[in-house]
Amino acid sequence: MTTSRLSAFWPFFLLLTGFLTLTIGSVRAQGPGGVQGRVTINSGQPAIGASVVVTGTGAGASTDANGNFEIGNVAPGTHTLTVRLVGHTTQERRVTVPSGLPITQNFTLTENSEELNEVTVQGDRANKFVRRSSEYVAKMPLRNLENPQVYATVGKELLTEQLVFTADDATRNVPGLQKMWDATGRGGDGGGFYSSRGFILSSQLRNGVAGNVTSDIDAINLEKLEVIKGPSGTLFGSALTSYGGLMNRVTKKPLDTFGGEVTVAGGSYAFHRVSADVNLVDANAPADQPKTLAFRLNTAYTYEDSYQTRGYTGFNKNLAVAPSLQWRPNDRLTVNVDAEIYKGSGTGKQMFFFYYPSAALGFDRADKAPLDYRQSYTGPGLVQDSRSTNLFGQVQYRISSVFTSTTYLTSSHSFSNGNGPYFYLLPDAVATGFSTLPAQSNFLARADQSTQNSRRQLFEVQQLFNGDFQLGRLRNRVVLGLDYLRVDSDVHFLGGDIDVVPLANAIPGFNYRNGFNGPAVAARYAAQAPGNYIVNTKSNTYSAFASDVLNLTEQLSVLAAVRLDHIDNKGGLYYSPVEAYTQTVVSPKFGVVFQPVKDRVALFANYQNSFTNLGVYLTTDGNTQIARPERANQWEGGVKLDAAGGRLSATVSYYDIYVKDRLRNVGYDAARAFRSIDVQDANQRSKGVDVSIVANPVRGFNVVAGFGYNDSKFETPDETVNGRRPNTASSPILANAWLSYRQPAGALQGLGLGFGGNYANENRVQNTTTNVFTLPSYTVLNASIFYDQPKYRLSAKVDNLTDKQYWTGYTTMNPQKLRSIVGSVVYKF
């Protein structure tokens, strides 16, 4: 963005922000009042899930993860506040609420020894893996039963029990989500890729705003992982989301007490890891009061060799450092400043491409390929260094009892430098045409795509105004937002084909380490300059959005939202020159929720929209024009449950997504560096079922399970793919389950076992009328055992319990890790 464009934008931003602030501020002295505050227990920890009720009015709230609560729309006058938390003494307090102004009331609860038996029972029966609300999914605090959108949450309790060390592995607990491609660490696009509802997505969001990580994402700083389903462009834009949804990482926040834990873990394939989570507070602050200043540090170092132990064994080592600082000078203002710094080095995981028709290979399934599953087809020295850095700031100010202002600033950077090995399978006829090797059953072409000081930067400023107020008898929960997102890519790829080697009937004495290693690739580039591919583009997106959840009755609510995006794409290079363009897009969203049984059963339906700006394309008559925005529209309906006293949480839904105005390639223009010639007449339909269950059927026993079915088809004049499932849509049927038991009492209290796994049916990663290549179905089982005590925790896990050979793929076939065993010791303080 030029200085002149910035100078034109910021006055508008500041003027609109000031206008909204003054407008909201003028409302605060009118109408009902409110009560806000914080509840802690006598140890200083926040009281999570405590009930705060204005007795006799029906108004109330539950405390959040930091112990905070807020009750709006309280009639002026004297009331009694009642605070309850199982296992602690109930507190009541008389308070006077003025007109239009909030009052602050803080509580500290003490344990009730007479209820200790009840606490044990209730605690062990608790549905400990369920999260009933989110402040990010709707960009406002909203309970799952009130939200017409479907989402899944994986909390730190489940991650701890499964000994999950990366956010990528956490996704195994998300219904209908399948990993397609492991993270490569490349600057710009190196993060892991997943499929949801037939579309590809990646982890681009952190605490609701930009926070891309291009390597494996360490879970040391992960409070919970939210996977939001369906097109979500209305609230989150299109640059960081997909039509299948989005992944949002919610990070850990500073606490009000000193404490933490140190973990040491080790296991198969030379795996070793050291991590720490330390929370520091002002030692001079009163023990029973919220701390003005708190600091938390999460950090981890991890090393692991490849499971491919024949030939050269690759490696990956990663360092994660995540400091966070919270400053609360008063009850109205909270400032959070934190960072995520990831640094990695290692060799790439093996992925096999199909650059030639798979029908010519002589096999059409991954389990029939003449590849050796345990063989490394690379040599030493092909190493890439990568970094991802996210800097994050949040300023939250409570304007009144009914309005809150939140300002986010985030800066996200990725960097990589080094080799990127990749492979593609060659038919005999192709390989022997330029190889002196004798004919074999198949060949493997080995190539390098290095990145050279490649960088991608995102900068985002987002301003939210949240309100919760009455208009007449109708409750409104609103969010008004302004957003600016800048994406600056400066990625330099270089490389080329290195050699061709046989797979079956290998020549005696042949060593795969030779010919494809660091020195050999360097010598190849010295003798012949590598090919260069540049991605150097810049874009700015200016957005405004609004959303309102309106309660027509206590049991019926409707949601309406709209977003306006203005995209200013500066163009640049994307392998070849691309033209600049500007485009404005409107994205609406609607939803309805009816609770026939209040707070237990919710029937919901939604319409959701998203879009992709396709830019300038070359038409069949040789001209260029700006493409219409590609659009995805979803209709969905279903039911959500929070039944059996909270022991059963479930969601069942049916969705139908229709994508229209996709570009379809019809040729290439040789005179313009073989630029693609396109026609904008392709569509895609994706429909299916999502099922999610989180339950606590009996004392100490918990279940997490999910099921996803997706039917995706192209609708296009290209008869080679028309009516066929896209090769990026993943397996049509996915299922996940985790069964957990923890001994609730007695000598073995704290001892627990977990068992579960994932199923995926066949996945066609090549799917045309002439070429079909299939990844077989698979069932991968995992297990864990743990002994959790107040001062320590001992854990062990086995991933891929049956040593299953299986493949995932994003138009590729990628072998996955074999059985691994890891043990862990945690010291708590």
Coordinates of N, CA and C in Angstrom, one line a residue, residues 38-216:
R38 N -15.4 -10.5 38.8 CA -14.6 -11.7 38.7 C -14.8 -12.5 40.0
V39 N -14.8 -13.9 39.7 CA -14.9 -14.8 40.8 C -13.6 -15.7 40.9
T40 N -13.0 -15.7 42.0 CA -11.9 -16.6 42.2 C -12.1 -17.5 43.4
I41 N -11.3 -18.6 43.5 CA -11.3 -19.4 44.7 C -10.2 -19.0 45.6
N42 N -10.2 -19.6 46.8 CA -9.3 -19.1 47.8 C -7.8 -19.3 47.5
S43 N -7.5 -20.2 46.5 CA -6.2 -20.4 46.1 C -5.7 -19.3 45.1
G44 N -6.6 -18.4 44.7 CA -6.3 -17.4 43.8 C -6.6 -17.7 42.3
Q45 N -6.9 -19.0 42.1 CA -7.3 -19.4 40.7 C -8.6 -18.9 40.3
P46 N -8.9 -18.6 39.0 CA -10.2 -18.2 38.6 C -11.2 -19.3 38.8
A47 N -12.4 -19.0 39.2 CA -13.5 -19.9 39.4 C -14.2 -20.1 38.0
I48 N -13.9 -21.1 37.3 CA -14.5 -21.3 36.0 C -15.8 -22.0 36.1
G49 N -16.8 -21.4 35.4 CA -18.1 -22.0 35.3 C -19.0 -21.8 36.6
A50 N -18.6 -20.8 37.4 CA -19.4 -20.5 38.6 C -20.7 -19.8 38.1
S51 N -21.8 -20.0 38.8 CA -23.0 -19.4 38.4 C -23.2 -18.1 39.2
V52 N -23.5 -17.0 38.5 CA -23.8 -15.7 39.1 C -25.2 -15.3 38.7
V53 N -26.1 -15.1 39.7 CA -27.5 -14.9 39.4 C -28.0 -13.7 40.2
V54 N -28.8 -12.9 39.5 CA -29.5 -11.8 40.1 C -30.8 -12.4 40.6
T55 N -30.9 -12.7 41.9 CA -32.0 -13.5 42.5 C -33.3 -12.9 42.2
G56 N -34.2 -13.7 41.7 CA -35.6 -13.3 41.5 C -35.8 -12.6 40.2
T57 N -34.8 -12.5 39.3 CA -35.0 -11.8 38.0 C -34.8 -12.7 36.8
G58 N -34.1 -13.8 37.0 CA -33.8 -14.7 35.9 C -32.5 -14.3 35.2
A59 N -32.0 -13.1 35.5 CA -30.8 -12.7 34.9 C -29.6 -13.3 35.5
G60 N -28.6 -13.7 34.7 CA -27.4 -14.4 35.3 C -26.4 -14.7 34.2
A61 N -25.3 -15.2 34.7 CA -24.2 -15.5 33.8 C -23.3 -16.6 34.4
S62 N -22.5 -17.2 33.6 CA -21.4 -18.2 34.1 C -20.1 -17.5 33.9
T63 N -19.2 -17.7 34.8 CA -17.8 -17.2 34.7 C -17.1 -17.9 33.6
D64 N -16.2 -17.1 32.9 CA -15.4 -17.7 31.8 C -14.1 -18.3 32.3
A65 N -13.2 -18.6 31.3 CA -11.9 -19.2 31.7 C -11.1 -18.4 32.6
N66 N -11.3 -17.1 32.7 CA -10.6 -16.2 33.6 C -11.3 -15.8 34.8
G67 N -12.5 -16.4 35.0 CA -13.3 -16.1 36.2 C -14.2 -14.9 36.0
N68 N -14.2 -14.3 34.9 CA -15.0 -13.0 34.7 C -16.4 -13.3 34.3
F69 N -17.3 -12.4 34.7 CA -18.7 -12.5 34.4 C -19.2 -11.1 34.1
E70 N -20.3 -11.1 33.3 CA -21.0 -9.8 33.0 C -22.5 -10.1 32.8
I71 N -23.3 -9.4 33.6 CA -24.8 -9.5 33.5 C -25.3 -8.1 33.1
G72 N -25.9 -8.1 31.9 CA -26.5 -6.8 31.5 C -28.0 -6.8 31.7
N73 N -28.6 -5.7 31.4 CA -30.1 -5.5 31.4 C -30.7 -5.8 32.8
V74 N -30.0 -5.3 33.8 CA -30.6 -5.4 35.2 C -31.3 -4.1 35.6
A75 N -32.5 -4.2 36.0 CA -33.3 -3.1 36.3 C -32.7 -2.3 37.5
P76 N -32.7 -1.0 37.5 CA -32.1 -0.2 38.6 C -32.8 -0.5 39.9
G77 N -32.0 -0.5 40.9 CA -32.5 -0.8 42.3 C -31.6 -1.7 43.0
T78 N -32.1 -2.2 44.2 CA -31.4 -3.1 45.1 C -31.7 -4.5 44.8
H79 N -30.7 -5.3 44.6 CA -30.8 -6.7 44.2 C -29.9 -7.6 45.1
T80 N -30.2 -8.9 45.1 CA -29.3 -9.9 45.7 C -28.6 -10.7 44.7
L81 N -27.2 -10.7 44.7 CA -26.4 -11.5 43.8 C -26.1 -12.8 44.5
T82 N -26.3 -13.9 43.9 CA -26.0 -15.2 44.4 C -24.9 -15.9 43.5
V83 N -23.8 -16.4 44.1 CA -22.7 -17.0 43.4 C -22.6 -18.4 43.9
R84 N -22.6 -19.4 43.0 CA -22.5 -20.8 43.4 C -21.5 -21.5 42.5
L85 N -20.7 -22.4 43.2 CA -19.8 -23.3 42.5 C -19.7 -24.6 43.3
V86 N -19.9 -25.7 42.6 CA -19.9 -27.0 43.3 C -18.7 -27.2 44.1
G87 N -18.8 -27.6 45.4 CA -17.7 -27.8 46.3 C -17.3 -26.6 47.0
H88 N -17.9 -25.5 46.9 CA -17.6 -24.2 47.5 C -18.8 -23.6 48.2
T89 N -18.5 -22.8 49.2 CA -19.6 -22.1 49.9 C -20.3 -21.1 48.9
T90 N -21.7 -21.1 49.0 CA -22.5 -20.2 48.2 C -22.4 -18.8 48.9
Q91 N -22.2 -17.8 48.1 CA -22.2 -16.4 48.6 C -23.4 -15.6 48.1
E92 N -23.9 -14.8 48.9 CA -25.0 -13.8 48.6 C -24.5 -12.4 49.0
R93 N -24.9 -11.4 48.1 CA -24.5 -10.1 48.4 C -25.6 -9.1 47.9
R94 N -26.0 -8.2 48.8 CA -26.9 -7.1 48.4 C -26.2 -6.0 47.7
V95 N -26.7 -5.6 46.5 CA -26.0 -4.6 45.7 C -27.1 -3.7 45.2
T96 N -26.7 -2.4 44.9 CA -27.6 -1.4 44.3 C -27.1 -1.1 42.9
V97 N -27.9 -1.3 41.9 CA -27.6 -1.1 40.5 C -28.2 0.2 40.1
P98 N -27.3 1.2 39.7 CA -27.8 2.5 39.2 C -28.3 2.4 37.7
S99 N -29.0 3.4 37.3 CA -29.6 3.4 36.0 C -28.5 3.6 34.9
G100 N -28.4 2.7 33.9 CA -27.5 2.9 32.8 C -26.1 2.7 33.1
L101 N -25.7 2.4 34.3 CA -24.3 2.3 34.7 C -24.0 0.9 35.3
P102 N -22.8 0.4 34.9 CA -22.4 -0.9 35.5 C -21.8 -0.8 36.9
I103 N -22.0 -1.8 37.7 CA -21.2 -1.8 39.0 C -20.3 -3.1 38.9
T104 N -19.2 -3.0 39.6 CA -18.3 -4.1 39.7 C -18.3 -4.8 41.0
Q105 N -18.5 -6.1 41.0 CA -18.5 -6.9 42.3 C -17.6 -8.1 42.1
N106 N -16.6 -8.3 42.9 CA -15.7 -9.4 42.9 C -15.9 -10.4 44.0
F107 N -15.8 -11.7 43.8 CA -16.0 -12.7 44.9 C -14.9 -13.6 45.0
T108 N -14.6 -14.1 46.2 CA -13.7 -15.1 46.4 C -14.4 -16.3 47.2
L109 N -14.4 -17.5 46.6 CA -15.1 -18.6 47.2 C -14.2 -19.5 47.9
T110 N -14.7 -20.1 49.0 CA -13.9 -21.1 49.8 C -14.5 -22.4 49.7
E111 N -13.6 -23.5 49.9 CA -14.1 -24.8 49.8 C -15.1 -25.1 50.9
N112 N -16.0 -26.0 50.6 CA -17.0 -26.4 51.6 C -16.7 -27.9 51.9
S113 N -16.1 -28.2 53.1 CA -15.8 -29.6 53.4 C -16.9 -30.5 53.4
E114 N -18.1 -30.0 53.8 CA -19.3 -30.9 53.8 C -19.7 -31.3 52.4
E115 N -19.2 -30.7 51.4 CA -19.6 -31.0 50.0 C -18.5 -31.8 49.3
L116 N -17.4 -32.1 50.0 CA -16.3 -32.8 49.3 C -16.7 -34.0 48.6
N117 N -17.5 -34.9 49.2 CA -17.9 -36.1 48.5 C -18.7 -35.8 47.2
E118 N -19.6 -34.8 47.4 CA -20.4 -34.4 46.2 C -19.5 -33.8 45.1
V119 N -18.4 -33.1 45.5 CA -17.5 -32.5 44.6 C -16.8 -33.6 43.8
T120 N -16.4 -34.7 44.5 CA -15.7 -35.8 43.8 C -16.6 -36.4 42.8
V121 N -17.9 -36.7 43.2 CA -18.8 -37.4 42.3 C -19.1 -36.5 41.1
Q122 N -19.4 -35.2 41.3 CA -19.7 -34.3 40.2 C -18.5 -34.1 39.4
G123 N -17.4 -34.0 40.0 CA -16.2 -33.7 39.2 C -15.9 -34.9 38.2
D124 N -16.0 -36.1 38.7 CA -15.7 -37.3 37.9 C -16.8 -37.5 36.9
R125 N -18.1 -37.1 37.2 CA -19.1 -37.3 36.2 C -19.1 -36.1 35.2
A126 N -18.3 -35.1 35.4 CA -18.3 -33.9 34.5 C -17.9 -34.4 33.1
N127 N -18.6 -33.7 32.2 CA -18.3 -33.9 30.7 C -17.1 -33.1 30.4
K128 N -15.9 -33.6 30.8 CA -14.7 -32.8 30.9 C -14.1 -32.4 29.5
F129 N -14.5 -33.0 28.5 CA -14.0 -32.7 27.2 C -14.9 -31.7 26.4
V130 N -16.0 -31.3 26.9 CA -16.9 -30.5 26.2 C -16.6 -29.0 26.5
R131 N -16.8 -28.2 25.5 CA -16.7 -26.7 25.7 C -18.0 -26.1 25.2
R132 N -18.7 -25.5 26.0 CA -20.1 -25.1 25.7 C -20.3 -23.7 25.1
S133 N -19.2 -23.0 25.1 CA -19.3 -21.6 24.5 C -18.0 -21.2 23.9
S134 N -18.1 -20.1 23.1 CA -16.9 -19.5 22.5 C -17.1 -18.1 22.3
E135 N -16.0 -17.3 22.4 CA -16.1 -15.9 22.1 C -15.6 -15.5 20.8
Y136 N -15.1 -16.6 20.0 CA -14.4 -16.3 18.7 C -15.3 -16.8 17.6
V137 N -16.1 -17.9 17.7 CA -16.8 -18.4 16.6 C -17.8 -17.4 16.0
A138 N -18.5 -16.7 16.8 CA -19.4 -15.6 16.3 C -18.9 -14.2 16.6
K139 N -17.6 -14.1 17.0 CA -17.0 -12.9 17.3 C -17.7 -12.2 18.5
M140 N -18.4 -13.0 19.3 CA -19.1 -12.5 20.5 C -19.2 -13.7 21.4
P141 N -19.3 -13.4 22.7 CA -19.6 -14.6 23.6 C -20.9 -15.2 23.3
L142 N -20.9 -16.5 23.0 CA -22.2 -17.1 22.6 C -22.1 -18.6 22.9
R143 N -23.1 -19.1 23.5 CA -23.1 -20.5 23.8 C -23.4 -21.4 22.6
N144 N -22.9 -22.6 22.5 CA -23.0 -23.4 21.4 C -24.5 -23.6 21.0
L145 N -25.4 -23.8 22.0 CA -26.8 -24.0 21.8 C -27.4 -22.8 21.2
E146 N -26.9 -21.6 21.3 CA -27.4 -20.4 20.8 C -26.9 -20.1 19.4
N147 N -25.9 -20.8 18.9 CA -25.2 -20.5 17.7 C -25.7 -21.4 16.6
P148 N -26.2 -20.8 15.5 CA -26.7 -21.6 14.4 C -25.6 -22.2 13.5
Q149 N -24.4 -21.9 13.8 CA -23.3 -22.5 13.1 C -22.7 -23.7 13.8
V150 N -22.1 -24.6 13.0 CA -21.6 -25.9 13.5 C -20.0 -25.7 13.7
Y151 N -19.5 -26.0 14.9 CA -18.1 -26.0 15.1 C -17.7 -27.1 16.1
A152 N -16.4 -27.4 16.1 CA -15.9 -28.5 17.0 C -14.8 -27.8 17.8
T153 N -14.7 -28.2 19.1 CA -13.6 -27.7 19.9 C -12.8 -28.8 20.6
V154 N -11.5 -28.7 20.5 CA -10.6 -29.7 21.1 C -9.9 -28.9 22.2
G155 N -10.2 -29.2 23.5 CA -9.6 -28.5 24.6 C -8.3 -29.1 25.1
K156 N -7.6 -28.4 25.9 CA -6.3 -28.9 26.4 C -6.4 -30.1 27.3
E157 N -7.6 -30.4 27.9 CA -7.8 -31.6 28.7 C -7.6 -32.8 27.8
L158 N -8.2 -32.8 26.6 CA -8.1 -33.9 25.7 C -6.7 -34.0 25.2
L159 N -6.0 -32.9 24.8 CA -4.7 -32.9 24.3 C -3.7 -33.5 25.4
T160 N -3.9 -33.2 26.6 CA -3.1 -33.7 27.7 C -3.2 -35.2 27.8
E161 N -4.5 -35.7 27.8 CA -4.7 -37.1 28.0 C -4.1 -37.9 26.8
Q162 N -4.2 -37.4 25.6 CA -3.7 -38.1 24.4 C -2.2 -37.9 24.2
L163 N -1.6 -37.1 25.0 CA -0.2 -36.7 24.9 C 0.1 -36.1 23.5
V164 N -0.8 -35.2 23.1 CA -0.6 -34.5 21.8 C 0.3 -33.4 21.9
F165 N 1.3 -33.4 21.0 CA 2.4 -32.3 21.1 C 2.2 -31.3 20.0
T166 N 1.4 -31.5 19.0 CA 1.2 -30.5 17.9 C -0.3 -30.3 17.7
A167 N -0.6 -29.1 17.2 CA -1.9 -28.7 16.9 C -2.4 -29.6 15.7
D168 N -1.5 -30.0 14.8 CA -1.9 -30.9 13.7 C -2.4 -32.2 14.2
D169 N -1.8 -32.8 15.2 CA -2.3 -34.1 15.7 C -3.6 -33.9 16.5
A170 N -3.9 -32.7 17.0 CA -5.1 -32.4 17.7 C -6.3 -32.6 16.8
T171 N -6.1 -32.4 15.5 CA -7.2 -32.4 14.5 C -7.8 -33.8 14.4
R172 N -7.1 -34.8 14.9 CA -7.7 -36.2 14.8 C -9.0 -36.3 15.6
N173 N -9.3 -35.3 16.5 CA -10.5 -35.3 17.3 C -11.7 -34.5 16.7
V174 N -11.5 -34.0 15.5 CA -12.5 -33.2 14.8 C -13.3 -34.0 13.8
P175 N -14.6 -34.1 14.0 CA -15.4 -34.9 13.0 C -15.3 -34.3 11.6
G176 N -15.2 -35.1 10.6 CA -15.3 -34.7 9.3 C -14.0 -34.0 8.8
L177 N -12.9 -34.0 9.5 CA -11.7 -33.3 9.1 C -10.6 -34.3 8.9
Q178 N -9.9 -34.2 7.8 CA -8.9 -35.2 7.4 C -7.6 -34.5 7.0
K179 N -6.5 -34.9 7.6 CA -5.2 -34.3 7.2 C -4.8 -34.8 5.8
M180 N -4.4 -33.8 5.0 CA -4.1 -34.1 3.6 C -2.6 -34.0 3.3
W181 N -2.0 -33.1 4.0 CA -0.6 -32.8 3.6 C 0.1 -32.3 4.9
D182 N 1.2 -32.9 5.2 CA 2.0 -32.5 6.4 C 2.6 -31.1 6.1
A183 N 2.9 -30.4 7.2 CA 3.6 -29.1 7.0 C 5.0 -29.3 6.4
T184 N 5.3 -28.4 5.5 CA 6.6 -28.4 4.8 C 7.6 -27.4 5.4
G185 N 7.1 -26.4 6.0 CA 7.9 -25.3 6.6 C 8.2 -24.2 5.6
R186 N 7.8 -24.4 4.3 CA 8.1 -23.3 3.3 C 7.5 -22.0 3.7
G187 N 8.3 -20.9 3.5 CA 7.7 -19.6 3.8 C 6.5 -19.3 2.9
G188 N 5.4 -18.9 3.4 CA 4.2 -18.6 2.7 C 3.2 -19.6 2.7
D189 N 3.4 -20.8 2.2 CA 2.4 -21.8 2.1 C 2.8 -23.2 2.7
G190 N 3.7 -23.2 3.7 CA 4.2 -24.4 4.2 C 3.5 -25.1 5.3
G191 N 2.3 -24.6 5.7 CA 1.6 -25.2 6.8 C 0.9 -26.4 6.3
G192 N 0.4 -27.2 7.3 CA -0.4 -28.4 7.0 C -1.7 -28.1 6.3
F193 N -2.2 -29.0 5.5 CA -3.4 -28.8 4.7 C -4.4 -29.9 5.1
Y194 N -5.7 -29.6 5.3 CA -6.7 -30.5 5.7 C -7.9 -30.3 4.8
S195 N -8.8 -31.3 4.8 CA -10.0 -31.2 4.0 C -11.2 -31.3 5.0
S196 N -12.1 -30.4 4.7 CA -13.4 -30.3 5.5 C -14.5 -30.0 4.6
R197 N -15.5 -30.8 4.6 CA -16.7 -30.7 3.8 C -16.4 -30.6 2.3
G198 N -15.3 -31.3 1.9 CA -14.9 -31.4 0.5 C -14.0 -30.3 0.0
F199 N -13.5 -29.4 0.9 CA -12.6 -28.3 0.5 C -11.4 -28.2 1.4
I200 N -10.3 -27.7 0.8 CA -9.0 -27.6 1.5 C -9.0 -26.4 2.5
L201 N -8.4 -26.6 3.7 CA -8.2 -25.5 4.6 C -6.9 -25.7 5.3
S202 N -6.4 -24.6 5.9 CA -5.2 -24.7 6.7 C -5.3 -23.8 7.9
S203 N -4.4 -23.9 8.9 CA -4.5 -23.1 10.1 C -3.9 -21.7 9.9
Q204 N -4.8 -20.8 9.7 CA -4.4 -19.4 9.4 C -4.8 -18.4 10.5
L205 N -5.6 -18.8 11.5 CA -6.1 -17.9 12.5 C -5.7 -18.3 13.9
R206 N -5.4 -17.2 14.6 CA -5.0 -17.4 16.0 C -5.7 -16.3 16.8
N207 N -6.5 -16.8 17.8 CA -7.4 -15.9 18.6 C -8.3 -15.0 17.7
G208 N -8.7 -15.6 16.6 CA -9.7 -15.0 15.7 C -9.1 -14.0 14.7
V209 N -7.8 -13.8 14.7 CA -7.2 -12.9 13.7 C -6.0 -13.7 13.1
A210 N -5.3 -13.0 12.1 CA -4.3 -13.7 11.4 C -3.2 -14.2 12.3
G211 N -2.7 -15.4 12.0 CA -1.7 -16.0 12.8 C -1.1 -17.3 12.2
N212 N -0.6 -17.1 10.9 CA -0.2 -18.3 10.2 C 1.1 -18.9 10.7
V213 N 1.2 -20.2 10.7 CA 2.5 -20.9 11.0 C 2.7 -21.9 9.9
T214 N 3.9 -21.9 9.3 CA 4.2 -22.7 8.2 C 4.9 -24.0 8.5
S215 N 5.2 -24.3 9.7 CA 5.8 -25.5 10.1 C 4.8 -26.3 11.0
D216 N 5.2 -27.4 11.6 CA 4.4 -28.1 12.6 C 4.1 -27.1 13.7

